[in-house]
Tab-separated table of C-alpha atoms in Angstrom:
chain	number	residue	atom	x	y	z
G	1	MET	CA	21.429	0.635	10.019
G	2	SER	CA	19.360	2.366	12.679
G	3	SER	CA	19.404	5.881	11.236
G	4	LEU	CA	20.688	7.581	8.122
G	5	ALA	CA	22.136	11.084	8.102
G	6	GLY	CA	20.097	13.371	5.894
G	7	CYS	CA	16.999	11.147	5.857
G	8	PRO	CA	13.931	13.283	6.678
G	9	LEU	CA	12.174	10.414	8.461
G	10	CYS	CA	15.256	9.637	10.549
G	11	GLU	CA	15.680	13.283	11.497
G	12	THR	CA	12.091	14.584	11.839
G	13	PRO	CA	8.809	13.032	13.036
G	14	GLY	CA	7.165	13.341	9.598
G	15	GLY	CA	3.867	14.577	11.048
G	16	ALA	CA	2.083	15.035	14.374
G	17	VAL	CA	2.953	12.022	16.528
G	18	VAL	CA	-0.094	9.942	17.534
G	19	PHE	CA	1.646	6.825	18.860
G	20	GLU	CA	5.215	5.733	19.319
G	21	GLY	CA	6.524	2.338	20.298
G	22	HIS	CA	7.166	-1.232	19.213
G	23	GLY	CA	9.571	-0.231	16.478
G	24	PHE	CA	7.422	2.362	14.755
G	25	ARG	CA	5.546	5.610	15.179
G	26	VAL	CA	2.181	6.693	13.808
G	27	VAL	CA	1.805	10.314	12.815
G	28	ARG	CA	-0.952	12.359	11.262
G	29	ALA	CA	0.146	14.093	8.089
G	30	GLN	CA	-0.360	17.828	8.200
G	31	GLU	CA	-2.426	18.114	5.026
G	32	PRO	CA	-5.155	20.737	5.564
G	33	ASN	CA	-7.353	19.428	2.727
G	34	LEU	CA	-6.827	15.777	3.659
G	35	PRO	CA	-7.052	15.604	7.445
G	36	ALA	CA	-7.756	11.847	7.609
G	37	PHE	CA	-4.223	10.973	6.604
G	38	TRP	CA	-2.022	8.878	8.884
G	39	ARG	CA	1.450	7.458	8.395
G	40	LEU	CA	3.102	4.506	10.078
G	41	ILE	CA	6.853	5.114	10.003
G	42	TRP	CA	9.304	2.355	10.877
G	43	THR	CA	11.713	3.891	13.381
G	44	ALA	CA	14.940	2.320	12.138
G	45	HIS	CA	16.021	3.262	8.663
G	46	ALA	CA	14.839	0.519	6.307
G	47	ARG	CA	14.302	0.970	2.606
G	48	GLU	CA	11.846	-1.715	1.534
G	49	PHE	CA	9.123	-3.621	3.374
G	50	SER	CA	10.873	-6.904	2.590
G	51	ASP	CA	13.921	-5.677	4.514
G	52	LEU	CA	11.948	-6.359	7.710
G	53	PRO	CA	11.792	-9.830	9.276
G	54	ALA	CA	8.420	-11.581	8.910
G	55	ALA	CA	7.394	-10.953	12.527
G	56	ASP	CA	8.004	-7.218	12.127
G	57	ARG	CA	6.083	-7.155	8.840
G	58	HIS	CA	3.108	-8.807	10.478
G	59	ARG	CA	3.359	-6.341	13.357
G	60	VAL	CA	3.258	-3.463	10.891
G	61	VAL	CA	0.271	-4.912	9.036
G	62	ASP	CA	-1.631	-5.560	12.246
G	63	ALA	CA	-1.044	-1.921	13.187
G	64	LEU	CA	-2.195	-0.700	9.751
G	65	VAL	CA	-5.379	-2.725	10.153
G	66	CYS	CA	-5.820	-1.353	13.668
G	67	ILE	CA	-5.678	2.179	12.244
G	68	GLU	CA	-8.028	1.216	9.409
G	69	GLU	CA	-10.559	-0.251	11.819
G	70	VAL	CA	-10.651	2.898	13.954
G	71	VAL	CA	-10.906	5.049	10.847
G	72	ARG	CA	-13.751	3.000	9.371
G	73	ALA	CA	-15.685	2.952	12.640
G	74	ARG	CA	-15.272	6.647	13.429
G	75	LEU	CA	-15.175	8.337	10.022
G	76	GLN	CA	-17.190	6.024	7.731
G	77	PRO	CA	-14.991	6.803	4.717
G	78	THR	CA	-15.941	6.000	1.140
G	79	LYS	CA	-12.702	3.975	0.892
G	80	VAL	CA	-9.461	3.475	2.780
G	81	ASN	CA	-6.174	3.762	0.886
G	82	ILE	CA	-3.033	2.008	2.183
G	83	ALA	CA	0.283	2.503	0.455
G	84	SER	CA	4.031	2.269	0.876
G	85	LEU	CA	5.723	4.197	-1.932
G	86	GLY	CA	8.876	5.971	-0.746
G	87	ASN	CA	10.091	7.136	-4.146
G	88	VAL	CA	10.964	10.549	-2.722
G	89	VAL	CA	11.812	9.523	0.853
G	90	PRO	CA	13.025	5.913	0.772
G	91	HIS	CA	12.586	5.259	4.501
G	92	LEU	CA	9.904	2.627	5.095
G	93	HIS	CA	6.573	4.273	5.824
G	94	TRP	CA	2.972	3.368	5.149
G	95	HIS	CA	0.161	5.794	4.382
G	96	VAL	CA	-3.351	5.067	5.698
G	97	ILE	CA	-5.779	7.574	4.230
G	98	ALA	CA	-9.540	7.711	4.712
G	99	ARG	CA	-11.020	8.871	1.431
G	100	PHE	CA	-14.386	10.530	0.897
G	101	ASP	CA	-16.245	10.959	-2.353
G	102	TRP	CA	-16.285	14.708	-1.661
G	103	ASP	CA	-12.571	15.097	-0.879
G	104	THR	CA	-10.355	17.271	-3.062
G	105	HIS	CA	-8.785	14.333	-4.922
G	106	PHE	CA	-11.343	11.514	-5.002
G	107	PRO	CA	-11.243	9.117	-6.821
G	108	SER	CA	-7.633	9.952	-7.733
G	109	PRO	CA	-4.815	9.034	-5.377
G	110	VAL	CA	-4.006	11.893	-3.018
G	111	TRP	CA	-0.597	12.425	-4.633
G	112	CYS	CA	-2.115	13.348	-7.989
G	113	GLU	CA	-3.861	16.525	-9.083
G	114	ALA	CA	-6.860	17.757	-7.114
G	115	GLN	CA	-10.231	17.127	-8.739
G	116	ARG	CA	-12.199	19.859	-6.994
G	117	ALA	CA	-12.020	22.697	-4.475
G	118	PRO	CA	-12.051	21.855	-0.764
G	119	ASP	CA	-15.409	21.729	1.048
G	120	ALA	CA	-14.650	23.881	4.099
G	121	ASP	CA	-17.660	22.808	6.183
G	122	ARG	CA	-17.114	19.100	5.721
G	123	LEU	CA	-13.366	19.515	6.286
G	124	ALA	CA	-13.957	21.252	9.622
G	125	GLN	CA	-16.262	18.453	10.775
G	126	LEU	CA	-13.852	15.770	9.580
G	127	SER	CA	-10.873	17.428	11.238
G	128	ALA	CA	-12.620	17.388	14.597
G	129	ARG	CA	-13.426	13.700	14.207
G	130	CYS	CA	-9.836	12.975	13.178
G	131	ASP	CA	-8.641	14.498	16.448
G	132	GLN	CA	-10.880	11.992	18.246
G	133	ALA	CA	-9.640	9.199	15.997
G	134	ASP	CA	-6.037	10.033	16.938
G	135	ALA	CA	-6.763	9.254	20.575
G	136	LEU	CA	-8.571	6.030	19.695
G	137	ILE	CA	-5.744	4.914	17.394
G	138	ALA	CA	-3.214	5.496	20.158
G	139	GLN	CA	-5.370	3.518	22.602
G	140	ALA	CA	-5.946	0.670	20.176
G	141	LEU	CA	-2.262	0.358	19.289
G	142	ALA	CA	-1.236	0.451	22.930
G	143	ALA	CA	-3.851	-2.182	23.815
G	144	ALA	CA	-2.927	-4.449	20.921
G	145	GLN	CA	0.749	-4.221	21.678
G	146	PRO	CA	1.270	-4.313	25.416
G	147	ASP	CA	5.041	-4.623	25.093
G	148	GLN	CA	7.617	-4.989	22.397
G	149	THR	CA	8.544	-8.591	23.050
G	150	ALA	CA	5.051	-10.016	23.534
G	151	PHE	CA	3.547	-8.314	20.535
M	1	MET	CA	-20.218	-12.231	-0.437
M	2	SER	CA	-18.141	-14.253	-2.876
M	3	SER	CA	-18.760	-12.204	-6.024
M	4	LEU	CA	-20.550	-9.000	-6.934
M	5	ALA	CA	-22.412	-8.508	-10.194
M	6	GLY	CA	-20.885	-5.686	-12.202
M	7	CYS	CA	-17.558	-5.688	-10.327
M	8	PRO	CA	-14.703	-5.719	-12.880
M	9	LEU	CA	-12.439	-7.781	-10.613
M	10	CYS	CA	-15.188	-10.339	-9.966
M	11	GLU	CA	-15.957	-10.637	-13.667
M	12	THR	CA	-12.532	-10.283	-15.362
M	13	PRO	CA	-8.974	-11.352	-14.412
M	14	GLY	CA	-7.739	-7.747	-14.192
M	15	GLY	CA	-4.495	-8.526	-16.019
M	16	ALA	CA	-2.455	-11.464	-17.308
M	17	VAL	CA	-2.729	-14.224	-14.712
M	18	VAL	CA	0.631	-15.215	-13.188
M	19	PHE	CA	-0.576	-17.316	-10.245
M	20	GLU	CA	-3.928	-18.402	-8.914
M	21	GLY	CA	-4.701	-20.158	-5.670
M	22	HIS	CA	-5.004	-19.824	-1.914
M	23	GLY	CA	-7.778	-17.280	-2.095
M	24	PHE	CA	-6.152	-14.844	-4.495
M	25	ARG	CA	-4.650	-14.430	-7.932
M	26	VAL	CA	-1.583	-12.484	-9.044
M	27	VAL	CA	-1.757	-10.783	-12.421
M	28	ARG	CA	0.557	-8.563	-14.389
M	29	ALA	CA	-1.047	-5.279	-15.339
M	30	GLN	CA	-0.988	-4.642	-19.055
M	31	GLU	CA	0.703	-1.246	-18.904
M	32	PRO	CA	3.139	-0.925	-21.851
M	33	ASN	CA	5.176	1.844	-20.229
M	34	LEU	CA	5.189	0.199	-16.797
M	35	PRO	CA	5.810	-3.495	-17.387
M	36	ALA	CA	6.990	-4.271	-13.847
M	37	PHE	CA	3.497	-3.885	-12.424
M	38	TRP	CA	1.805	-6.772	-10.621
M	39	ARG	CA	-1.501	-6.978	-8.800
M	40	LEU	CA	-2.610	-9.364	-6.082
M	41	ILE	CA	-6.395	-9.629	-6.286
M	42	TRP	CA	-8.398	-11.286	-3.524
M	43	THR	CA	-10.713	-13.736	-5.283
M	44	ALA	CA	-13.835	-13.207	-3.198
M	45	HIS	CA	-15.364	-9.779	-3.323
M	46	ALA	CA	-14.100	-7.850	-0.287
M	47	ARG	CA	-13.974	-4.098	-0.028
M	48	GLU	CA	-11.343	-3.243	2.536
M	49	PHE	CA	-8.253	-5.058	3.770
M	50	SER	CA	-9.649	-5.118	7.305
M	51	ASP	CA	-12.620	-7.144	6.015
M	52	LEU	CA	-10.260	-10.148	5.863
M	53	PRO	CA	-9.531	-12.295	8.915
M	54	ALA	CA	-6.030	-11.859	10.354
M	55	ALA	CA	-4.734	-15.155	8.921
M	56	ASP	CA	-5.826	-14.139	5.423
M	57	ARG	CA	-4.273	-10.685	5.820
M	58	HIS	CA	-0.958	-12.223	6.816
M	59	ARG	CA	-1.230	-14.609	3.859
M	60	VAL	CA	-1.717	-11.650	1.538
M	61	VAL	CA	1.223	-9.753	3.011
M	62	ASP	CA	3.500	-12.776	2.822
M	63	ALA	CA	2.565	-13.088	-0.856
M	64	LEU	CA	3.222	-9.381	-1.475
M	65	VAL	CA	6.642	-9.750	0.102
M	66	CYS	CA	7.256	-12.879	-1.977
M	67	ILE	CA	6.552	-10.840	-5.131
M	68	GLU	CA	8.715	-7.968	-3.859
M	69	GLU	CA	11.629	-10.294	-3.149
M	70	VAL	CA	11.548	-11.778	-6.661
M	71	VAL	CA	11.228	-8.313	-8.160
M	72	ARG	CA	14.133	-6.918	-6.150
M	73	ALA	CA	16.373	-9.870	-6.944
M	74	ARG	CA	15.602	-9.992	-10.674
M	75	LEU	CA	14.966	-6.383	-11.620
M	76	GLN	CA	16.999	-4.340	-9.105
M	77	PRO	CA	14.443	-1.517	-9.059
M	78	THR	CA	15.129	1.933	-7.668
M	79	LYS	CA	12.148	1.415	-5.324
M	80	VAL	CA	9.202	-0.920	-4.881
M	81	ASN	CA	5.722	0.581	-4.460
M	82	ILE	CA	2.971	-1.386	-2.695
M	83	ALA	CA	-0.545	-0.012	-2.502
M	84	SER	CA	-4.184	-0.925	-1.981
M	85	LEU	CA	-6.357	1.975	-3.123
M	86	GLY	CA	-9.567	0.774	-4.796
M	87	ASN	CA	-11.246	4.156	-5.124
M	88	VAL	CA	-12.375	3.289	-8.646
M	89	VAL	CA	-12.736	-0.490	-8.277
M	90	PRO	CA	-13.503	-1.226	-4.614
M	91	HIS	CA	-12.625	-4.926	-4.768
M	92	LEU	CA	-9.609	-5.681	-2.584
M	93	HIS	CA	-6.431	-5.670	-4.663
M	94	TRP	CA	-2.828	-4.746	-4.010
M	95	HIS	CA	-0.419	-3.210	-6.497
M	96	VAL	CA	3.259	-4.197	-6.401
M	97	ILE	CA	5.211	-2.011	-8.794
M	98	ALA	CA	8.946	-2.000	-9.404
M	99	ARG	CA	9.940	1.600	-10.040
M	100	PHE	CA	13.015	2.830	-11.872
M	101	ASP	CA	14.484	6.306	-11.833
M	102	TRP	CA	14.135	6.341	-15.636
M	103	ASP	CA	10.491	5.190	-15.795
M	104	THR	CA	7.823	7.464	-17.262
M	105	HIS	CA	6.438	8.532	-13.870
M	106	PHE	CA	9.305	8.384	-11.367
M	107	PRO	CA	9.307	9.711	-8.663
M	108	SER	CA	5.552	10.315	-8.931
M	109	PRO	CA	3.120	7.507	-8.217
M	110	VAL	CA	2.211	5.642	-11.408
M	111	TRP	CA	-1.387	6.906	-11.261
M	112	CYS	CA	-0.318	10.540	-11.644
M	113	GLU	CA	0.908	12.399	-14.693
M	114	ALA	CA	3.915	11.074	-16.584
M	115	GLN	CA	7.157	12.954	-15.977
M	116	ARG	CA	8.953	12.002	-19.178
M	117	ALA	CA	8.696	10.055	-22.432
M	118	PRO	CA	9.200	6.286	-22.343
M	119	ASP	CA	12.710	4.892	-22.914
M	120	ALA	CA	12.017	2.232	-25.543
M	121	ASP	CA	15.314	0.364	-25.211
M	122	ARG	CA	15.168	0.062	-21.451
M	123	LEU	CA	11.469	-0.872	-21.602
M	124	ALA	CA	12.182	-3.728	-24.011
M	125	GLN	CA	14.903	-5.096	-21.738
M	126	LEU	CA	12.740	-4.715	-18.656
M	127	SER	CA	9.744	-6.397	-20.302
M	128	ALA	CA	11.817	-9.470	-21.105
M	129	ARG	CA	13.021	-9.670	-17.512
M	130	CYS	CA	9.456	-9.245	-16.255
M	131	ASP	CA	8.412	-12.295	-18.259
M	132	GLN	CA	11.107	-14.249	-16.409
M	133	ALA	CA	9.998	-12.724	-13.123
M	134	ASP	CA	6.426	-13.922	-13.747
M	135	ALA	CA	7.614	-17.518	-13.784
M	136	LEU	CA	9.700	-17.036	-10.648
M	137	ILE	CA	6.826	-15.346	-8.827
M	138	ALA	CA	4.524	-18.254	-9.681
M	139	GLN	CA	7.142	-20.731	-8.456
M	140	ALA	CA	7.814	-18.819	-5.265
M	141	LEU	CA	4.128	-18.464	-4.403
M	142	ALA	CA	3.481	-22.120	-5.110
M	143	ALA	CA	6.478	-23.147	-2.996
M	144	ALA	CA	5.554	-20.849	-0.115
M	145	GLN	CA	1.971	-22.049	-0.112
M	146	PRO	CA	1.888	-25.795	-0.692
M	147	ASP	CA	-1.824	-26.012	-0.042
M	148	GLN	CA	-4.635	-23.735	0.936
M	149	THR	CA	-5.195	-25.053	4.426
M	150	ALA	CA	-1.591	-25.319	5.538
M	151	PHE	CA	-0.549	-21.898	4.334
């Protein structure tokens, strides 16, 4: 199916759109304490990663790596987390999150309880660099994927 | 580097080995309340997924999907979770976890707080089916990857 009535990721962007095309969109999650948090959302409603044909799966993974490479180069995170969970919203989406040893949740996953209070100064600096990363991610994805058929 | 002194995933299997070859091993995590929990661990010490060449990344993803397909067919989970975090052990590994709406943590990620007590009867049934799934995963990975160079 291409879209599912009532599915939040069929009916809303799921974040601030950074790139759209080639069967998916990349958004930045609007998490004030975790600004370096991107999502790749498959446009059509699919439940599991294995529901996609192999070529589409490789396209998704190449895009995740493209995001990771920009994030590593621009933000120098302690670690990058990549995950497709979907227990609450079972529409295929991947999280790419740059983690820092000072962030509110490190080393726990971002979905668990916070470990410490936010560091306002570092968050402000990181947020500004994430805005720059957004533009670079959009450029890199557009350059890597000049059109849908030749991807 | 091929291995790192002091790295738990360089020095220990990281679970019960289900398959080994082609640059990685698949293990089953020894989590009594979450038996349907596999890990794909890259053999050589690598930190981030983007440290791997594209061919190796695609090989990893094809193997993850292979595991997911066996898991979906044999266990009919509510949802499959796939994740590479590594905040605590930064040696590249991917979790593939079959989730059930009755499991201790659903819908939370398995790393967060439990939501309910374990269901002993369902866990016993699931564990037996996971043992069967182990064998099928090993077969499927071996069949999909007849040798290291031709993968």
